Tab-separated table of C-alpha atoms in Angstrom:
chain	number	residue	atom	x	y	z
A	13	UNK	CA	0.000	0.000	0.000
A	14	UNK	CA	1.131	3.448	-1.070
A	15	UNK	CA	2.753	5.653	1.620
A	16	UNK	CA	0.179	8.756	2.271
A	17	UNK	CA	1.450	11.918	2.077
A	18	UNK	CA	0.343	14.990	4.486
A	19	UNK	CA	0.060	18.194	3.096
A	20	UNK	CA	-2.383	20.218	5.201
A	21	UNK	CA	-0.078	21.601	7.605
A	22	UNK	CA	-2.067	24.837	7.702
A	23	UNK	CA	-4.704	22.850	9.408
A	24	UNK	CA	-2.790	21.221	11.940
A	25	UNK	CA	0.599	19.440	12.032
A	26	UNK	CA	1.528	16.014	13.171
A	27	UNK	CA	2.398	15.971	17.026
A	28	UNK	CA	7.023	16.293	16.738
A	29	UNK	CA	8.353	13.505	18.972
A	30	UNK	CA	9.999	16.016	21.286
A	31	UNK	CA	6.388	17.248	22.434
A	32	UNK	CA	5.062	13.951	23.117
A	33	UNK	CA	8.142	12.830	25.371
A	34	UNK	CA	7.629	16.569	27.347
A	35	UNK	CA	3.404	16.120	27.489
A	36	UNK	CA	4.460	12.689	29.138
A	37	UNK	CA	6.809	14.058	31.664
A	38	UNK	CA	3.935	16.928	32.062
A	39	UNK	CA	1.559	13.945	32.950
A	40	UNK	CA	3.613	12.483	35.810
A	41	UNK	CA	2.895	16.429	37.476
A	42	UNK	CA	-0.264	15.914	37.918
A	43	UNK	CA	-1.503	18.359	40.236
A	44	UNK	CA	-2.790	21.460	39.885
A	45	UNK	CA	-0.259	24.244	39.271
A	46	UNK	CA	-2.542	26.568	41.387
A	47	UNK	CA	-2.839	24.727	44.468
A	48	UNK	CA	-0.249	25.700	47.557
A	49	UNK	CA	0.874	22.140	48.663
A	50	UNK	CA	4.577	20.747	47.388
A	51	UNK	CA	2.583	18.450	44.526
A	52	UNK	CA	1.229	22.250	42.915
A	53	UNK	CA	3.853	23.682	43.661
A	54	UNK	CA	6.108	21.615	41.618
A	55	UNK	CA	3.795	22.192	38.876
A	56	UNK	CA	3.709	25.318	38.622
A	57	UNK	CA	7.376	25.769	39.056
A	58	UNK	CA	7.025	23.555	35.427
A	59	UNK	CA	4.640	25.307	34.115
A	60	UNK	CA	6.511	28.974	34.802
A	61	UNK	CA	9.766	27.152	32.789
A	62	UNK	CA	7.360	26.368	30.336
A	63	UNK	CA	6.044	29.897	29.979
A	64	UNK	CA	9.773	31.615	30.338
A	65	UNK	CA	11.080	28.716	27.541
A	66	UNK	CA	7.989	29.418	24.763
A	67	UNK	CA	8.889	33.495	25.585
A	68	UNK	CA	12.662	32.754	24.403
A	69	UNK	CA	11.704	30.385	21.436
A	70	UNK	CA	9.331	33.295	19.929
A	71	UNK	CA	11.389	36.543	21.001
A	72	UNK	CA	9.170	37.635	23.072
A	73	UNK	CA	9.614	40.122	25.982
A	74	UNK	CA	6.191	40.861	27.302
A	75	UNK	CA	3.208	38.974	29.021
A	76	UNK	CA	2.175	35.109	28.084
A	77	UNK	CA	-1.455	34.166	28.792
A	78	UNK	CA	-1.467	30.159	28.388
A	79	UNK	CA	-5.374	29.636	26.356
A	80	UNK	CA	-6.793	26.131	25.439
A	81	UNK	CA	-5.768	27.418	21.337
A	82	UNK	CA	-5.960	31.174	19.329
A	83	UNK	CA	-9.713	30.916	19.496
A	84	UNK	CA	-9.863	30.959	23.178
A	85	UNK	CA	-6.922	33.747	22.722
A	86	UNK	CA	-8.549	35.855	20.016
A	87	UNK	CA	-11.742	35.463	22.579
A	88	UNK	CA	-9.400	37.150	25.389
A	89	UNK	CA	-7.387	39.724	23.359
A	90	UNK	CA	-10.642	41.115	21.571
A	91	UNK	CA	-13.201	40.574	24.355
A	92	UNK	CA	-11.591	42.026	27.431
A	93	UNK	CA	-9.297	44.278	25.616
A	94	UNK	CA	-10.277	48.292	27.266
A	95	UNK	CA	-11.402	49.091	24.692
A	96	UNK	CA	-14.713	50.816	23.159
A	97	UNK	CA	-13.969	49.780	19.074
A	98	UNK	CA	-12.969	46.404	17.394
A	99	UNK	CA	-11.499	46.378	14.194
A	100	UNK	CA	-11.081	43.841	12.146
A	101	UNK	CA	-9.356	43.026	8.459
A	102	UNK	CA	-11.915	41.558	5.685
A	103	UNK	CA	-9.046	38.484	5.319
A	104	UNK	CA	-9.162	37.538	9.263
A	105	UNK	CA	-10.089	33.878	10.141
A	106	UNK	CA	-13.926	33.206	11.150
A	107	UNK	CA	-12.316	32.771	14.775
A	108	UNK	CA	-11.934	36.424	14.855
A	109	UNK	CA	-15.374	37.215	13.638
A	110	UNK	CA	-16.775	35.020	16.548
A	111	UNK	CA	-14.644	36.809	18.768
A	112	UNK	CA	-15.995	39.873	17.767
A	113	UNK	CA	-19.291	39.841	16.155
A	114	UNK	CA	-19.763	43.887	16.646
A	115	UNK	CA	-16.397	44.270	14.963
A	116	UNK	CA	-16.481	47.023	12.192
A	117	UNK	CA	-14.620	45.423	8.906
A	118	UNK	CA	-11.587	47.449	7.859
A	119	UNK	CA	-11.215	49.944	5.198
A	120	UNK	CA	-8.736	52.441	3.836
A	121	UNK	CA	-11.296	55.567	5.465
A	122	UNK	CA	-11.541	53.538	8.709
A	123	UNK	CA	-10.782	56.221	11.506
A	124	UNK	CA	-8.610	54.523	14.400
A	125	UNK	CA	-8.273	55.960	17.898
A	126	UNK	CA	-7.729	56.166	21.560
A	127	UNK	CA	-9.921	52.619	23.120
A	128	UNK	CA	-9.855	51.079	19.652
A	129	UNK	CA	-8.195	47.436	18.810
A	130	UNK	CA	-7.140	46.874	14.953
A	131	UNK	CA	-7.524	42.879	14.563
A	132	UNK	CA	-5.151	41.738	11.345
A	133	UNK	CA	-3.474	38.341	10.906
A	134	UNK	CA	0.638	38.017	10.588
A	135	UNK	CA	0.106	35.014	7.185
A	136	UNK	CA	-3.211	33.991	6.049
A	137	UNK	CA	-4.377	30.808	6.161
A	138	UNK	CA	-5.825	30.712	3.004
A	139	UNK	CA	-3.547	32.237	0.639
A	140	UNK	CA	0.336	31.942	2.510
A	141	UNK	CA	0.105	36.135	2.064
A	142	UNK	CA	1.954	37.782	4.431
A	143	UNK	CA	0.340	41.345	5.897
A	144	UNK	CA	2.687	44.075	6.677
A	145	UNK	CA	1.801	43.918	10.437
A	146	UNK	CA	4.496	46.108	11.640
A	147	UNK	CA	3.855	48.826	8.774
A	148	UNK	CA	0.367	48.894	9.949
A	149	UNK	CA	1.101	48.731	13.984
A	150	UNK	CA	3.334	52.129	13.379
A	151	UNK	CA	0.224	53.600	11.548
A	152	UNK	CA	-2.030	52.719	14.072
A	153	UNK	CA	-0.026	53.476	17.140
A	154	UNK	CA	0.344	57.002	16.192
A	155	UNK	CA	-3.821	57.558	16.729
A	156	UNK	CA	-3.662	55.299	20.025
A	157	UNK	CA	-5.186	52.276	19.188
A	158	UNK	CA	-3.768	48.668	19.557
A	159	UNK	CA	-3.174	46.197	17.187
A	160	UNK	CA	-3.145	42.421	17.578
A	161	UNK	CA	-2.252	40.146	15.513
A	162	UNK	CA	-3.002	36.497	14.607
A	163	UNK	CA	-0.082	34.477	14.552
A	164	UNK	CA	-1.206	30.830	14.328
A	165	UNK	CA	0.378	30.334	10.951
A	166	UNK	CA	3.882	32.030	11.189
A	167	UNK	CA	4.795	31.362	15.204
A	168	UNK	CA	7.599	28.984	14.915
A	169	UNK	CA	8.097	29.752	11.227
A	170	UNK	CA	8.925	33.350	10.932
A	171	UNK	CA	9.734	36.248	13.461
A	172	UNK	CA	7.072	37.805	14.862
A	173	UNK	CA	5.854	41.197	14.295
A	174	UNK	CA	5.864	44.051	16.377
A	175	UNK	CA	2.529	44.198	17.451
A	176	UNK	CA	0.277	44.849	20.493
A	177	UNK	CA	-0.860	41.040	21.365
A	178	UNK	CA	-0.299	38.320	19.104
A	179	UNK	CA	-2.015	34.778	19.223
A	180	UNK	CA	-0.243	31.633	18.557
A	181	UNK	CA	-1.648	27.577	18.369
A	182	UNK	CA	0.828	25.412	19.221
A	183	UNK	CA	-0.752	22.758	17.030
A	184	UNK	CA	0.499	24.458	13.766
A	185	UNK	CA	3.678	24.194	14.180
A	186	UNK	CA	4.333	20.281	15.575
A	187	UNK	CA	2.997	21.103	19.305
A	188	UNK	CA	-0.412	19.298	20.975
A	189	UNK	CA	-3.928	20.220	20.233
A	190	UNK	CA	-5.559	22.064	22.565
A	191	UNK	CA	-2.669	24.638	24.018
A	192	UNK	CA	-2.251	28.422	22.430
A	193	UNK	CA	-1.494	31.896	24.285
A	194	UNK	CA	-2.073	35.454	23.814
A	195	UNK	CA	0.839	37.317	23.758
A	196	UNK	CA	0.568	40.450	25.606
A	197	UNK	CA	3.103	43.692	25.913
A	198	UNK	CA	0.803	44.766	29.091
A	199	UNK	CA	-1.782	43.389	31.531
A	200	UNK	CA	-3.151	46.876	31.474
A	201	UNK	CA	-4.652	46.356	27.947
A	202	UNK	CA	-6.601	43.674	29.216
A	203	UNK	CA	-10.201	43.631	31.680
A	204	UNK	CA	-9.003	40.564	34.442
A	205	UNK	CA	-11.919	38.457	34.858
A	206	UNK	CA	-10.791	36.217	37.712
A	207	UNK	CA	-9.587	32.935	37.677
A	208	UNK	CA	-5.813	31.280	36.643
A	209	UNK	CA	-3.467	32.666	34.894
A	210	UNK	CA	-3.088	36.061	36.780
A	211	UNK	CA	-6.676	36.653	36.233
A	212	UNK	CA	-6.909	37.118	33.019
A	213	UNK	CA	-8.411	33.096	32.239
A	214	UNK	CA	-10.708	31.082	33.783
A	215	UNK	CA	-9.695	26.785	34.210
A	216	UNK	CA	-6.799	24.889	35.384
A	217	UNK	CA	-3.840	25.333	33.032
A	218	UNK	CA	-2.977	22.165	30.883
A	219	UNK	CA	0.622	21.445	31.956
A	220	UNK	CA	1.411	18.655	29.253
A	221	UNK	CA	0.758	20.927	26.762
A	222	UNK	CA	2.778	23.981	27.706
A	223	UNK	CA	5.804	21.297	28.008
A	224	UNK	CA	4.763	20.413	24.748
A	225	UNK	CA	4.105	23.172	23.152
A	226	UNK	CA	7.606	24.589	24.839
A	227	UNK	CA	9.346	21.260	23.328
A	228	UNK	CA	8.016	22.114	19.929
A	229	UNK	CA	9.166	25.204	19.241
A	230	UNK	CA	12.567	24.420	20.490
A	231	UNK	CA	13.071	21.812	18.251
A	232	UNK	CA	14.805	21.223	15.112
A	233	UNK	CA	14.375	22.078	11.970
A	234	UNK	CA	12.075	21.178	9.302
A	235	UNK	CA	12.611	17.873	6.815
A	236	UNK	CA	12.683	20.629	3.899
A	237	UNK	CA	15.104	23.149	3.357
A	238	UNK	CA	14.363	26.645	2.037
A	239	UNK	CA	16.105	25.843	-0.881
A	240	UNK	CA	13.395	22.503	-1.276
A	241	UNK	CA	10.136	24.772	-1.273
A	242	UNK	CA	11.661	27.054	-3.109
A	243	UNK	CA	12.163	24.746	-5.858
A	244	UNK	CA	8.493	23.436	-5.297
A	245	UNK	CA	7.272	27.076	-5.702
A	246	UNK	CA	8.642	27.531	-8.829
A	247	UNK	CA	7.220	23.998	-10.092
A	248	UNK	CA	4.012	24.941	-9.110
A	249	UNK	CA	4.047	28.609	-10.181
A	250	UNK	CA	2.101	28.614	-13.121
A	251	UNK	CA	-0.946	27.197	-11.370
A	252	UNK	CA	-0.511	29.063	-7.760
A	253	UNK	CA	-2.574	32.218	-6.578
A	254	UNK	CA	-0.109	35.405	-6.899
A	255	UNK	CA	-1.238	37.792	-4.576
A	256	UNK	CA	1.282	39.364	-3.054
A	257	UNK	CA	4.175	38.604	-0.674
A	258	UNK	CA	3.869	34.804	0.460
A	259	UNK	CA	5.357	32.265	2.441
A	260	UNK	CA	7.140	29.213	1.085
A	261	UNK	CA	4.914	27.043	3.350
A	262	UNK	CA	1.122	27.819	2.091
A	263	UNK	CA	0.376	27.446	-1.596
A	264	UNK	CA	-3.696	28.264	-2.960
A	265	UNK	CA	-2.969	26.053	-6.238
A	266	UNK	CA	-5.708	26.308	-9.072
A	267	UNK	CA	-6.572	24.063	-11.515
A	268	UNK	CA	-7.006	24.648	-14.746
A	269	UNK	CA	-10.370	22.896	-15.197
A	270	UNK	CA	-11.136	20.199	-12.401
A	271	UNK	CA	-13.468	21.964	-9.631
A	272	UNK	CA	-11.960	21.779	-6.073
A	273	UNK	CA	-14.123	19.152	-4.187
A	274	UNK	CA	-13.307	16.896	-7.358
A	275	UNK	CA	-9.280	17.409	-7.111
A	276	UNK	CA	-9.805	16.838	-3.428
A	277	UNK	CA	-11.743	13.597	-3.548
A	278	UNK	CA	-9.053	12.510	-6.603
A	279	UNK	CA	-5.791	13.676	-4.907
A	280	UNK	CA	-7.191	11.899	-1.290
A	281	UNK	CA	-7.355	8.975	-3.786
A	282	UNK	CA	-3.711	9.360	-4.802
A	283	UNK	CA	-2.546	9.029	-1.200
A	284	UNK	CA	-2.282	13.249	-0.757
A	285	UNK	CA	-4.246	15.037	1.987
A	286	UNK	CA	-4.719	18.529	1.232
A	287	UNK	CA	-7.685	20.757	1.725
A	288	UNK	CA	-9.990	23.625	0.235
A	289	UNK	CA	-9.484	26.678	2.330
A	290	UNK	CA	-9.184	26.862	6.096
A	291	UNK	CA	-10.043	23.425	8.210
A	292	UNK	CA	-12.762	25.591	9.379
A	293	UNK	CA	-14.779	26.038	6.454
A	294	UNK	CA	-13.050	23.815	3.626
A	295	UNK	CA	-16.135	20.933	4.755
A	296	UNK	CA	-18.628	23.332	3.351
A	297	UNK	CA	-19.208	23.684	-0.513
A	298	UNK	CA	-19.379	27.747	0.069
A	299	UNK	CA	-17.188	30.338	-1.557
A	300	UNK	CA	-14.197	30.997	0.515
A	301	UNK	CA	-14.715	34.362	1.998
A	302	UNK	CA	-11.132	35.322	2.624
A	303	UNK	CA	-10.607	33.995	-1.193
A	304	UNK	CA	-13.654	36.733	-1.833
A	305	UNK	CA	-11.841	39.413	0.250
A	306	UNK	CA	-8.923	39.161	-2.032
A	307	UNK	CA	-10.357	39.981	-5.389
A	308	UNK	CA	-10.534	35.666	-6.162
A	309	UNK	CA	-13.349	35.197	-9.061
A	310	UNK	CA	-15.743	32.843	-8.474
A	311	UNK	CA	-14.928	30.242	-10.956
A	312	UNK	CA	-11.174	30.497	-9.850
A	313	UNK	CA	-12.149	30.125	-6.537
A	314	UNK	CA	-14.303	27.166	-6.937
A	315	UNK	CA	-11.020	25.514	-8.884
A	316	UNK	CA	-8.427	26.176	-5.663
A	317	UNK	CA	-7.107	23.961	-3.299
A	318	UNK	CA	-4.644	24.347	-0.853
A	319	UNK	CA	-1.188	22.685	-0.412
A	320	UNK	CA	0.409	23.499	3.131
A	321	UNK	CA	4.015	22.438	4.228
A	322	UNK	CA	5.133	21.432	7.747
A	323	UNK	CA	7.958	20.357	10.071
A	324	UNK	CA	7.707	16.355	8.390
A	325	UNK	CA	7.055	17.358	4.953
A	326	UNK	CA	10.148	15.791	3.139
A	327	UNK	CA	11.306	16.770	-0.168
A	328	UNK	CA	10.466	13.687	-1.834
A	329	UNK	CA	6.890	14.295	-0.575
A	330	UNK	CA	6.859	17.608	-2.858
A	331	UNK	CA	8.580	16.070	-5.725
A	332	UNK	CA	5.491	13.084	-5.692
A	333	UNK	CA	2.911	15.723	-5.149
A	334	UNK	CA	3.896	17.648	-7.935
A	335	UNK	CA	4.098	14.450	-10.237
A	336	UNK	CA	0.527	13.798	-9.193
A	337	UNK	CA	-0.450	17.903	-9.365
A	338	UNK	CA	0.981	17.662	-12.938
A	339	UNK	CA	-0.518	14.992	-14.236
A	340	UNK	CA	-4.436	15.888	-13.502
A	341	UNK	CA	-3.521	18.518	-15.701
């Protein structure tokens, strides 16, 4: 039987090795990193290295708010942010439009200010397009407002931008389902609602999972080089989205004639998983509203899937998928 080959990264990524040895060690501290005796107290000493380890692996100076995944983070940073106005990009994941169903879609006459929270994601999910976050954060600094940005496809892939609060899943990038944080430069942004972590989030931390997620980032690199993807780019060129800058990891292929539920249900065939959009909405047979948001035509939207690469994606995985890519042309 034919070797399968995963190549919906973007979705989630398999669990690396390193994490599951560090979620088993997180296991055998099983108490509650909150409570006072020496059993709790040993976990939380854990889960603080945790916390101070992820901080190193991403750059990051400020505030770390362990969440149950970005949902649950978005949900923090945009709920309890003090703030009066929530702003949001057209290209943002639906997570963010959960998070903030009063949000007021971005626009070039959009008019930021003091108590005002710009949402707008580091790489889509969609696409591999890469927003100027930084460009932006200067912009919108100078009126007052804050900017946070969604980070659950480039943490552990590319450096982080310089924004506000970011939001990072460790499951994209070789970590355990189920563990994420919101990145914070200060508590004073946020309304504390009680509960663990300082206040600011409500349930008993998941211990495992900050080990793992700490193990992840931390370990080595990926099975493809840049030089690899790079290469696969420019095989796949001719049929991939061009939309502006985009990482070598997330590809929006299109084909020239073959609608996208067909080249999924053929390519799953072949022994290739890839998807349709975001895991989110690619089980629906709707138009992909971030596709929408970037200018996408309906019939070329209908004809895109999308290829994402990982921490286990080797190169000869790439070279087979675009044999198989290739030929259903």
């Amino acid at each position: 039987m034919k070797t399968r080959i995963y190549l919906d990264h973007a979705a989630t990524s398999p669990l690396r090795p390193e994490a599951r040895t560090a979620m088993e060690e997180g296991f055998a501290l099983w108490a509650n990193p909150s409570s006072p005796h020496g059993e709790g107290r040993k976990a939380k000493a854990a889960l603080e290295d945790a916390r101070d380890r992820i901080k190193a692996a991403l750059g990051w100076s400020g505030e770390l708010i362990f969440t149950s995944g970005a949902s649950e983070a978005l949900a923090i940073g945009l709920q309890q942010a003090k703030v009066d106005r929530r702003i949001v990009s057209a290209v943002e994941h639906d997570a963010v439009f959960r998070a903030a169903p009063d949000a007021v879609i971005s626009a070039d006459d959009t008019v930021f200010g003091e108590r005002s929270i710009l949402a707008v994601q580091h790489v889509n999910s969609e696409t591999g397009v890469i927003n100027p976050v930084d460009q932006v954060a200067q912009t919108v600094r100078q009126t007052g407002a804050f900017v946070l940005s969604d980070c659950s496809q480039s943490a552990g892939k590319l450096d982080l931008p310089d924004a506000d609060m970011l939001v990072v899943s460790a499951h994209k990038f070789g970590g355990p389902i189920g563990i994420g944080a919101l990145l914070v430069h200060d508590f004073n942004m946020l309304e504390p609602i009680g509960g663990h972590e300082r206040g600011y989030r409500q349930g008993t931390e998941n211990l495992p999972g900050a080990l793992g997620m700490a193990a992840a980032l931390e370990a080595g690199p990926w099975a493809t080089s840049e030089q690899d993807r790079q290469q696969f780019a420019e095989r796949v060129a001719g049929d991939a989205l061009s939309i502006g800058d985009q990482v070598d990891y997330i590809f929006a292929l299109t084909h020239p004639s073959i609608s996208a539920q067909a080249l999924l249900i053929r390519l799953d065939a072949a022994g290739f998983a890839v998807s349709a959009g975001s895991a989110c909405s690619s089980g629906t047979l709707k138009k992909s509203r971030v596709l929408d948001a970037f200018g996408v035509s309906d019939e070329v939207a209908a004809r895109t899937i999308r290829v994402s690469i990982g921490w286990s994606t080797k190169p000869e995985d790439l070279q087979e998928f675009a044999k198989a890519w290739e030929a259903l042309k």
